[in-house]
Short mmCIF file of C-alpha atoms and ligand atoms in Angstrom, two decimals:
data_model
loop_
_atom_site.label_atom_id
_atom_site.label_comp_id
_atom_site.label_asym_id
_atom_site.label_seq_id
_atom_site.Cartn_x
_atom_site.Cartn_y
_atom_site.Cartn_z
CA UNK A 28 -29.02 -7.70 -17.89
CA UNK A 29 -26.12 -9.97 -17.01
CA UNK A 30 -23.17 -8.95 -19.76
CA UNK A 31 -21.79 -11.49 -21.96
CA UNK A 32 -18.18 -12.86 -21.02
CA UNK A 33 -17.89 -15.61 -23.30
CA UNK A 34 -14.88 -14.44 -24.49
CA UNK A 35 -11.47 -13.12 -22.07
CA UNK A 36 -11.62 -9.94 -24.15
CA UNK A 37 -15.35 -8.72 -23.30
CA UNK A 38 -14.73 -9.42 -19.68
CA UNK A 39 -11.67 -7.36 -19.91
CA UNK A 40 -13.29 -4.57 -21.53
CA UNK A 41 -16.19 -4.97 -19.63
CA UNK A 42 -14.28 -4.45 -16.16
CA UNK A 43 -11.02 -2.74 -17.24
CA UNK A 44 -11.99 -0.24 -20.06
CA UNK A 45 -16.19 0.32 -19.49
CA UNK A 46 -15.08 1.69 -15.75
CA UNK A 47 -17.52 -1.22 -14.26
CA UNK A 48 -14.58 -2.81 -11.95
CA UNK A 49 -14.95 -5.46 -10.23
CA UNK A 50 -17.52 -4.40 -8.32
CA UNK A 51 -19.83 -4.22 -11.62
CA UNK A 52 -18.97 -8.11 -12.39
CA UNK A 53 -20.18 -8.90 -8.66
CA UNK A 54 -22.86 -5.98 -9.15
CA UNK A 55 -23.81 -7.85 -12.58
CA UNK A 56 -24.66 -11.01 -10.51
CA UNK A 57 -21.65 -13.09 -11.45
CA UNK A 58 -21.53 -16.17 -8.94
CA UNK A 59 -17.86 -17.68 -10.18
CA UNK A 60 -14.66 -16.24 -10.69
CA UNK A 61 -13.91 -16.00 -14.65
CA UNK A 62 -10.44 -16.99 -15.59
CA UNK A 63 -9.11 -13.83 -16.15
CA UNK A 64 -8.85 -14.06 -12.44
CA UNK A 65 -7.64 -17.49 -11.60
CA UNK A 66 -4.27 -17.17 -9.87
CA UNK A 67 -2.04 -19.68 -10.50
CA UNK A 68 -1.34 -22.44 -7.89
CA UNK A 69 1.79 -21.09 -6.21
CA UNK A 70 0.18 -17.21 -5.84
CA UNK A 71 -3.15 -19.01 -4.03
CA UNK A 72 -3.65 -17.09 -0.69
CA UNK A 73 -3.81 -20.40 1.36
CA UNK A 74 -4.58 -20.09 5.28
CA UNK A 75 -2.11 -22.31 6.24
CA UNK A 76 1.19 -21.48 7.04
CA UNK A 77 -0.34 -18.61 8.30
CA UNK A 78 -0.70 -17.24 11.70
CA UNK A 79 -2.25 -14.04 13.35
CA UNK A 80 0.30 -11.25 14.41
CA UNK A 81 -0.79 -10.89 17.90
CA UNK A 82 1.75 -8.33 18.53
CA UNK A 83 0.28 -5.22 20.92
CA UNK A 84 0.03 -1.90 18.33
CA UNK A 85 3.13 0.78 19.20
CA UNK A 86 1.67 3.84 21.64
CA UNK A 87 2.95 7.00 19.59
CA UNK A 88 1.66 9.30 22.40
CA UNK A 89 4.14 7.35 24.35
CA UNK A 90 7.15 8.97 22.32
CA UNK A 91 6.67 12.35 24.11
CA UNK A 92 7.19 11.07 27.64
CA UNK A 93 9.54 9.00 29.77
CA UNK A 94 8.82 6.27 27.65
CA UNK A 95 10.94 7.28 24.32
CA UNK A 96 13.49 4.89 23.59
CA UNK A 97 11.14 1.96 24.41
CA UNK A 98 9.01 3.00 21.93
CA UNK A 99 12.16 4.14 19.70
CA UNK A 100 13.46 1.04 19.97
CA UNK A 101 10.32 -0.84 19.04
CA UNK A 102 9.67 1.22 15.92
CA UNK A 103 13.25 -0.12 14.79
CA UNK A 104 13.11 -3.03 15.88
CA UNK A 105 9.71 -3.69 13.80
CA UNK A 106 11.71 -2.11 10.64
CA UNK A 107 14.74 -4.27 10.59
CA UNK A 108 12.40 -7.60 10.60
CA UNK A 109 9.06 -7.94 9.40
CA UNK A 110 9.26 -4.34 7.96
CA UNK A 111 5.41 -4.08 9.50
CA UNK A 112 4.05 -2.74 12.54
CA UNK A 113 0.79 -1.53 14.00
CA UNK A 114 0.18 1.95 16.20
CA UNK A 115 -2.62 3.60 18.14
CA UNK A 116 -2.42 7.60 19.20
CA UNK A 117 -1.34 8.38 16.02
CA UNK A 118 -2.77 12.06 16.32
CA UNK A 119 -6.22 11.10 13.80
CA UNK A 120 -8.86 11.39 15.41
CA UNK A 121 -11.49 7.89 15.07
CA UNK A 122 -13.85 9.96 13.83
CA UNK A 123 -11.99 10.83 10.80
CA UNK A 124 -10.94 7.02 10.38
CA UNK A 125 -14.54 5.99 10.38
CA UNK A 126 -15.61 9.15 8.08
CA UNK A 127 -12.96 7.52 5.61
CA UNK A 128 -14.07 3.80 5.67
CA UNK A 129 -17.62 5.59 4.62
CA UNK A 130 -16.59 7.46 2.07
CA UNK A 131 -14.74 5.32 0.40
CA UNK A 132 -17.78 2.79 0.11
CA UNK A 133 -19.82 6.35 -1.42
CA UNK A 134 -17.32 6.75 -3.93
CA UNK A 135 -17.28 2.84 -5.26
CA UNK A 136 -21.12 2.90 -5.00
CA UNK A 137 -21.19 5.63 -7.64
CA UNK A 138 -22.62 4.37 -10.77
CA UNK A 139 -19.76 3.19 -13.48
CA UNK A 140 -20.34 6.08 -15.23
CA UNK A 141 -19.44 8.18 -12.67
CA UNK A 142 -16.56 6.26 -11.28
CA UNK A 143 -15.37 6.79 -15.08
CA UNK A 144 -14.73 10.11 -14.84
CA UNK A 145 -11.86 9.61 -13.06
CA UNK A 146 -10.14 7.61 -15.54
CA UNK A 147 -6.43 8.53 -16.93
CA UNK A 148 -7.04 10.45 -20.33
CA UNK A 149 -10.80 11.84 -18.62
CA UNK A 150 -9.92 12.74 -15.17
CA UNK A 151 -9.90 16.72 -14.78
CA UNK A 152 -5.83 16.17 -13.85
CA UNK A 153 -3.19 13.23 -14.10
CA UNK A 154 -2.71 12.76 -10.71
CA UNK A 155 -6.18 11.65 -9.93
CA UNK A 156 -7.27 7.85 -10.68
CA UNK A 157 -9.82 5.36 -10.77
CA UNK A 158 -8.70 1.63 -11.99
CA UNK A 159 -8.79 -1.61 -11.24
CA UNK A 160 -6.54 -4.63 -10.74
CA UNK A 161 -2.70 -3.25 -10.63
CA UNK A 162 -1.45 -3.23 -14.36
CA UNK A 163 -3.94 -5.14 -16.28
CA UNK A 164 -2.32 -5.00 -19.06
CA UNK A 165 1.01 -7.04 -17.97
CA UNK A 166 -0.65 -9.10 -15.41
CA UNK A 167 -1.56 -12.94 -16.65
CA UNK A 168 -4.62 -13.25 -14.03
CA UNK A 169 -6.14 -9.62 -12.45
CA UNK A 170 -6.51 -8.75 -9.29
CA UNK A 171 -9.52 -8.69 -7.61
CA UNK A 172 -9.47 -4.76 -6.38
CA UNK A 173 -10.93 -1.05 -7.38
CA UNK A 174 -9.31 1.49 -6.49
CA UNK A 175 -9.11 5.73 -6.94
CA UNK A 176 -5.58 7.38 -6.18
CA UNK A 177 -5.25 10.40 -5.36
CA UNK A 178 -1.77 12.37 -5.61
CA UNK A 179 -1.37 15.37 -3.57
CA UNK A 180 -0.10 18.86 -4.80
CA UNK A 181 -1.75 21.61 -3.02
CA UNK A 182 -4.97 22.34 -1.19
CA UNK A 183 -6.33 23.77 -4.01
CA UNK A 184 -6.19 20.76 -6.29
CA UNK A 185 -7.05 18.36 -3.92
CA UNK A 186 -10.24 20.17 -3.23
CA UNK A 187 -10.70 21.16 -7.08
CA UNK A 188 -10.08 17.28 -8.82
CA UNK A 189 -10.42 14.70 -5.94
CA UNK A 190 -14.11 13.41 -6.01
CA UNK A 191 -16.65 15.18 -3.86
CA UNK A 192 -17.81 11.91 -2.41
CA UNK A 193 -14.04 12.03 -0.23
CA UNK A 194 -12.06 14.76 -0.58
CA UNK A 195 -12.19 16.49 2.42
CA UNK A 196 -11.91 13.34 4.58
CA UNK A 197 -9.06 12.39 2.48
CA UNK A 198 -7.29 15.45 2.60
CA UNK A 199 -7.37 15.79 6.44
CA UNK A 200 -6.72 12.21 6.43
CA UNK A 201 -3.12 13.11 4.55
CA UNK A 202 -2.36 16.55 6.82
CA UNK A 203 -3.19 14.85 10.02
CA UNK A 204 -0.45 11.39 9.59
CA UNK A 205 2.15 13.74 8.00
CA UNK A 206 3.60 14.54 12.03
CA UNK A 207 3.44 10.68 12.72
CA UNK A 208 5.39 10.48 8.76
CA UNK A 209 8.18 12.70 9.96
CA UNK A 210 8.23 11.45 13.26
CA UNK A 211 9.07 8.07 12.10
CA UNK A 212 11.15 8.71 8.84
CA UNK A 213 13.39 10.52 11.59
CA UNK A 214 13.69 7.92 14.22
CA UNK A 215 14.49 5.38 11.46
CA UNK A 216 16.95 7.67 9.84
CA UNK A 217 18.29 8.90 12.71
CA UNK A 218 19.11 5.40 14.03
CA UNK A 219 21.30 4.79 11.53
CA UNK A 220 23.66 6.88 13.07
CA UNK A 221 24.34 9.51 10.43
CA UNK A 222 23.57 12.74 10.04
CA UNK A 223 21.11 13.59 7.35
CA UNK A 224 20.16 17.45 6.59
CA UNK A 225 16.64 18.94 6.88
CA UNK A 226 16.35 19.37 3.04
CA UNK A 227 17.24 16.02 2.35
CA UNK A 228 14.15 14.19 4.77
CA UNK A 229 11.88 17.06 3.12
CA UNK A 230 13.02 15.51 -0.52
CA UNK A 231 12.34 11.56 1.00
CA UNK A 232 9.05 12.11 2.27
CA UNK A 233 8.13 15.19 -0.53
CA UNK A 234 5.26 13.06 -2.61
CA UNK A 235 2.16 12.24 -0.78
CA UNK A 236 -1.02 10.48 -2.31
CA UNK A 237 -4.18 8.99 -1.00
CA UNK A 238 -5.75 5.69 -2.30
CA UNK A 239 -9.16 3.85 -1.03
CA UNK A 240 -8.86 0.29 -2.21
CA UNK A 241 -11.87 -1.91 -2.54
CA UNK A 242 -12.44 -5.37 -2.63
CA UNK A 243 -15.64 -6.77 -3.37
CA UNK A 244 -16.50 -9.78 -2.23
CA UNK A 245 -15.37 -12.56 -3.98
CA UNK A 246 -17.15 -16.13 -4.69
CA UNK A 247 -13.73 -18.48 -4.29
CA UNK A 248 -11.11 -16.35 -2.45
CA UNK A 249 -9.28 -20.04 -2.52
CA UNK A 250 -8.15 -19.04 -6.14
CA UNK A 251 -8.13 -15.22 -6.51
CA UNK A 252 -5.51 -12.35 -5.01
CA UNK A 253 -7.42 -8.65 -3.84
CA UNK A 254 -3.90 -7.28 -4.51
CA UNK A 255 -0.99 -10.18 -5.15
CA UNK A 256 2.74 -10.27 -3.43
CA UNK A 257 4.37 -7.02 -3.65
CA UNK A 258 6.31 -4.57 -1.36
CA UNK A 259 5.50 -0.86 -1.69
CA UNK A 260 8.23 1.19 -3.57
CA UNK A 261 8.26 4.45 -1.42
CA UNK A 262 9.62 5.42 2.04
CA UNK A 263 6.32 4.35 4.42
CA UNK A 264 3.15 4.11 3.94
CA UNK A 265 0.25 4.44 6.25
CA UNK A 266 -2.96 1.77 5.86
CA UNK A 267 -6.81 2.36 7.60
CA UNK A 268 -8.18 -1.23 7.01
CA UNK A 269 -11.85 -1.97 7.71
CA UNK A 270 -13.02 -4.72 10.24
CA UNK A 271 -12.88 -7.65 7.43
CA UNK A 272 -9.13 -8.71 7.60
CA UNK A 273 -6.95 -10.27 4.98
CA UNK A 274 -3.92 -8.21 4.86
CA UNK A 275 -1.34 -10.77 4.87
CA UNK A 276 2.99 -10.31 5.41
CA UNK A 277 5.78 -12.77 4.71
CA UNK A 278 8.16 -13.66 6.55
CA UNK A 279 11.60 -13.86 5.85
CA UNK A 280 14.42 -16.47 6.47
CA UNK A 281 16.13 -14.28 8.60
CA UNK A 282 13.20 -13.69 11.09
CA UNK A 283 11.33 -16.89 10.49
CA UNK A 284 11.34 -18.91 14.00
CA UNK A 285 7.63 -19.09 13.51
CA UNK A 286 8.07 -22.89 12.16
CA UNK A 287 6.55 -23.73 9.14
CA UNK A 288 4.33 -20.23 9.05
CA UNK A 289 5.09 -18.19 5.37
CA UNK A 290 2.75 -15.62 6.21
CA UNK A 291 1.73 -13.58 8.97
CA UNK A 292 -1.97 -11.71 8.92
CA UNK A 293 -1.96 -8.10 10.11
CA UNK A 294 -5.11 -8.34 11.85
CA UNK A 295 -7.03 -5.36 11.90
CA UNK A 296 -7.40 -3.33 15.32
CA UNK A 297 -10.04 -1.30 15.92
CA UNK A 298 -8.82 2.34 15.93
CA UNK A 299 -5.37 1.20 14.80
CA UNK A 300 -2.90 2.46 11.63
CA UNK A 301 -0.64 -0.18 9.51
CA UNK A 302 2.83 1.17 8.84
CA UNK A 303 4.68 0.00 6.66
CA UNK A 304 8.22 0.10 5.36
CA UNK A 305 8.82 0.84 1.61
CA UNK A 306 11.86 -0.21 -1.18
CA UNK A 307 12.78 3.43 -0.54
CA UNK A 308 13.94 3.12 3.43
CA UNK A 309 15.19 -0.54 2.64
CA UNK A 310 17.67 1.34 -0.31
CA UNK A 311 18.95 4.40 1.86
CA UNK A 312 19.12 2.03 4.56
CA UNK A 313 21.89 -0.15 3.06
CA UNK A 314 19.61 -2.94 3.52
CA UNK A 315 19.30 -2.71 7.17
CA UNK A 316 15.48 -1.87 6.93
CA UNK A 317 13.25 -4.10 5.11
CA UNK A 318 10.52 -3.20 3.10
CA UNK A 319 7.51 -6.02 3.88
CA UNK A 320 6.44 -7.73 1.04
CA UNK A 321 2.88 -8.39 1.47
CA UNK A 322 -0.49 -9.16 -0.08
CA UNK A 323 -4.30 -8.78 0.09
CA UNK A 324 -6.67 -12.06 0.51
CA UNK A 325 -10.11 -11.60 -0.87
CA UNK A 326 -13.45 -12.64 1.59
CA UNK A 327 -17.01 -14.14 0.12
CA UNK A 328 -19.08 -12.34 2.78
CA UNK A 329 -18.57 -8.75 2.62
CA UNK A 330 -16.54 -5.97 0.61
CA UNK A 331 -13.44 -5.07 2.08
CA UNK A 332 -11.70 -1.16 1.84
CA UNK A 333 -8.04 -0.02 2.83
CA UNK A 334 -7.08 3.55 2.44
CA UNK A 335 -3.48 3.99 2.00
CA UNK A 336 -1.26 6.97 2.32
CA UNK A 337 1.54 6.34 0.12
CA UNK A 338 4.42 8.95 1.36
CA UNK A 339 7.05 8.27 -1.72
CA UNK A 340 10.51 10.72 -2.63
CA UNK A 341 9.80 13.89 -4.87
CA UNK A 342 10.45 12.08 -8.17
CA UNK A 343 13.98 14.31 -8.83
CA UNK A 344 15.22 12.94 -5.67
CA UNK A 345 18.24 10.76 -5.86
CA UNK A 346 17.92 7.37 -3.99
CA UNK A 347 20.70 5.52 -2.90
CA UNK A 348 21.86 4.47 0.09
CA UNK A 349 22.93 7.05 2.70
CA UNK A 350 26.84 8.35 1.55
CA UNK A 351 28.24 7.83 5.45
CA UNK A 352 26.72 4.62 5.77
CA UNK A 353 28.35 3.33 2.85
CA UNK A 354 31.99 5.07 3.82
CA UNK A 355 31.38 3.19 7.57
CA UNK A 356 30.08 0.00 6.39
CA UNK A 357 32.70 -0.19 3.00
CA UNK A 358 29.92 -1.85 0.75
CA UNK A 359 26.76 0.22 -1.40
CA UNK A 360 24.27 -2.70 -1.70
CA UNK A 361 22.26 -0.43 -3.66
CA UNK A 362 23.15 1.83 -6.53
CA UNK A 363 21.53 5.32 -6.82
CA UNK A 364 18.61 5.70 -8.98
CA UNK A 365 15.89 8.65 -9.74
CA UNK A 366 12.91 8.50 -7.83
CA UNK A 367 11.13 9.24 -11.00
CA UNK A 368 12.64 6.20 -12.74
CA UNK A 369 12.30 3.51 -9.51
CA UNK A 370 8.75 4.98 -9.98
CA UNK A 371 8.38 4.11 -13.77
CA UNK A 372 9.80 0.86 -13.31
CA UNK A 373 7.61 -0.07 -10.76
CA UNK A 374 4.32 0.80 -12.84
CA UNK A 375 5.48 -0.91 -15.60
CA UNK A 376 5.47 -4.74 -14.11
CA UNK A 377 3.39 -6.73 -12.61
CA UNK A 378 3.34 -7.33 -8.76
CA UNK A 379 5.89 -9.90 -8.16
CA UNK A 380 7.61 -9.89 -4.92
CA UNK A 381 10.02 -7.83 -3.61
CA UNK A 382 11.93 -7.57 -7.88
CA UNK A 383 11.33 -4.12 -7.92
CA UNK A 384 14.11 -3.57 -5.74
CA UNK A 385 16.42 -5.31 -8.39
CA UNK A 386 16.04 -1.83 -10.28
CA UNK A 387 17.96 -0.23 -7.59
CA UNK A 388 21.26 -3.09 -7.78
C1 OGA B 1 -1.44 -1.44 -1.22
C2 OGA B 1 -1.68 -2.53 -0.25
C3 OGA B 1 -3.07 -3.49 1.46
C4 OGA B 1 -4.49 -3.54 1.88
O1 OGA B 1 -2.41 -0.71 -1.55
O2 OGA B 1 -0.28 -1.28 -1.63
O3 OGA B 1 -0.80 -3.31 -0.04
O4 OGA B 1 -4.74 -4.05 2.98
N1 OGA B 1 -2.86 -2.59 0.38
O5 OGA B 1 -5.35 -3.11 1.13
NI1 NI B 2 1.08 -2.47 -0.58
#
């Protein structure tokens, strides 16, 4: 039977608190989007002022052969602008990516119930969750997305608390893109023309989790967000998407010669990783790297899923922007904050933009 949402609150508890999601609303046979999830005008996902980022994915392999510094250069190049870039012989094999794609739709096919175990308070241990929207309860209109994180301590956990339905995938998911991590946290870091100890790249790219988003299709993606404008707070993360598209960039003044286009779509490649750059790099950086903002359009034909790797600082580790930068450049755009607390303040808001980086000034 089709629930009752006269009221804002039933819906809410319906799809926030009863573990249903939004897949149960579409599941329940709703054929509109209820208010709770009407963005306002000026969030809209609109497809103009968009354009496609035709821009050929980066050849990792490439950076163990005569072609280095091209490939150097473009991995730098792609983090001082759009803070987004695409690459292909990333060291995972396409097997794997597939296996992922399929077990995330497993996992959000479980029954509501069983998705429920998962949630914060239930779940066998804290760093394992299943939710929806971002922060429900500070967000005026939810976003249309599922999702199960899954924070990474040890083999042992990972295998012990993750769900059954994608742990393993997941976990060799994470092992396999942690040489491509390093590989690219160095070049970045390394470019910047200081020198930066072992133990201190260990402590920027020590936290690791796993998340498989999913957006179910949606009846009016004119007036709903799958996730809304936000930049990711850690140091890179890497993004499977599925064939559906939607994954959307902004441009900023500075590298806007695009002419009237706000938005660029990261159009998915078959066989291809998303990297992008996090508050994190954009803070040690000075401000030379950008962190993209970006955001998720929703589709009315099919569900969508994205499976992040979020690679974030060990929470103690102190983020501010690199000490020899500062002495050459004479100016700290940034001041230096706890992981931990960058962290807290992130969870605690909304998505809006690229504000949580006003924590760090
Ligand atoms: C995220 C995110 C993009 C996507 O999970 O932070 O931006 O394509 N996801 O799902
Ligand atoms: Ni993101």
């Amino acid at each position: 039977m089709a629930p009752n949402f006269n009221t804002s609150d039933s819906l809410y508890d319906f799809v926030v608190k009863n573990g249903n999601g939004v897949k149960g609303l579409i599941d329940s046979g709703l054929s509109e989007v209820p208010e709770r999830y009407i963005q306002p005008e000026e969030e809209r996902i609109k497809k103009v002022k968009t354009k496609r980022h035709d821009v050929s994915p980066i050849d990792l392999s490439k950076l163990r052969g005569p072609d280095h510094k091209k490939v150097l250069d473009e991995i730098v190049r792609a983090a001082e602008t759009l803070g987004f870039f695409q690459v292909v012989n990333h060291g995972i094999p396409l097997e794997l990516l597939e296996s992922l794609k399929d077990s995330a739709h497993r996992f959000f096919n479980l029954s509501p119930e069983e998705k429920s175990l998962f949630y914060p308070g239930v779940s066998p241990s804290t760093k394992v969750k299943y939710g929806t929207s971002f922060a429900p309860e500070k967000e005026k209109a939810l976003e249309w997305k599922d999702y199960i994180s899954m924070g990474y301590t040890d083999d042992h956990d990972a295998l012990q608390y993750w769900p059954n339905e994608c742990k393993e995938v997941a976990l060799d998911y994470l092992k396999l893109s942690s040489t491509m991590v390093r590989d690219i946290v160095e070049i970045l870091i390394e470019n910047l023309g200081v020198r930066v100890e072992e133990s201190r790249i260990e402590g920027i790219i020590g936290m690791k989790m796993v998340n498989m988003n999913y957006y179910p299709l949606c009846p009016n993606p004119d007036l709903t967000v799958g996730v809304g404008r936000h930049s990711d707070m850690g140091t890179i993360t890497v993004l499977l998407q599925d064939g559906i598209g939607g994954l959307y960039v902004k441009l900023d003044e500075h590298n806007n010669n695009h002419n009237d286009v706000e938005w660029l779509e990261v159009p998915p490649i078959p066989g291809a990783l998303v990297i992008n750059i996090g508050d994190t790099i954009q803070i040690l950086s000075n401000g030379k790297y950008k962190s993209a903002e970006h955001r998720v359009r929703t589709t009315s034909t099919e569900s969508r899923v994205s499976i992040p790797v979020f690679i974030f600082p060990k929470p103690t580790e102190k983020i501010g922007p690199l000490e020899e930068l500062v002495k050459k450049e004479g100016v700290a755009r940034y001041r230096e904050v706890m992981f931990q607390d960058y962290m807290n303040n992130f969870f605690a808001n909304a998505h809006h933009g690229k504000k949580s980086l006003e924590f760090a000034k």
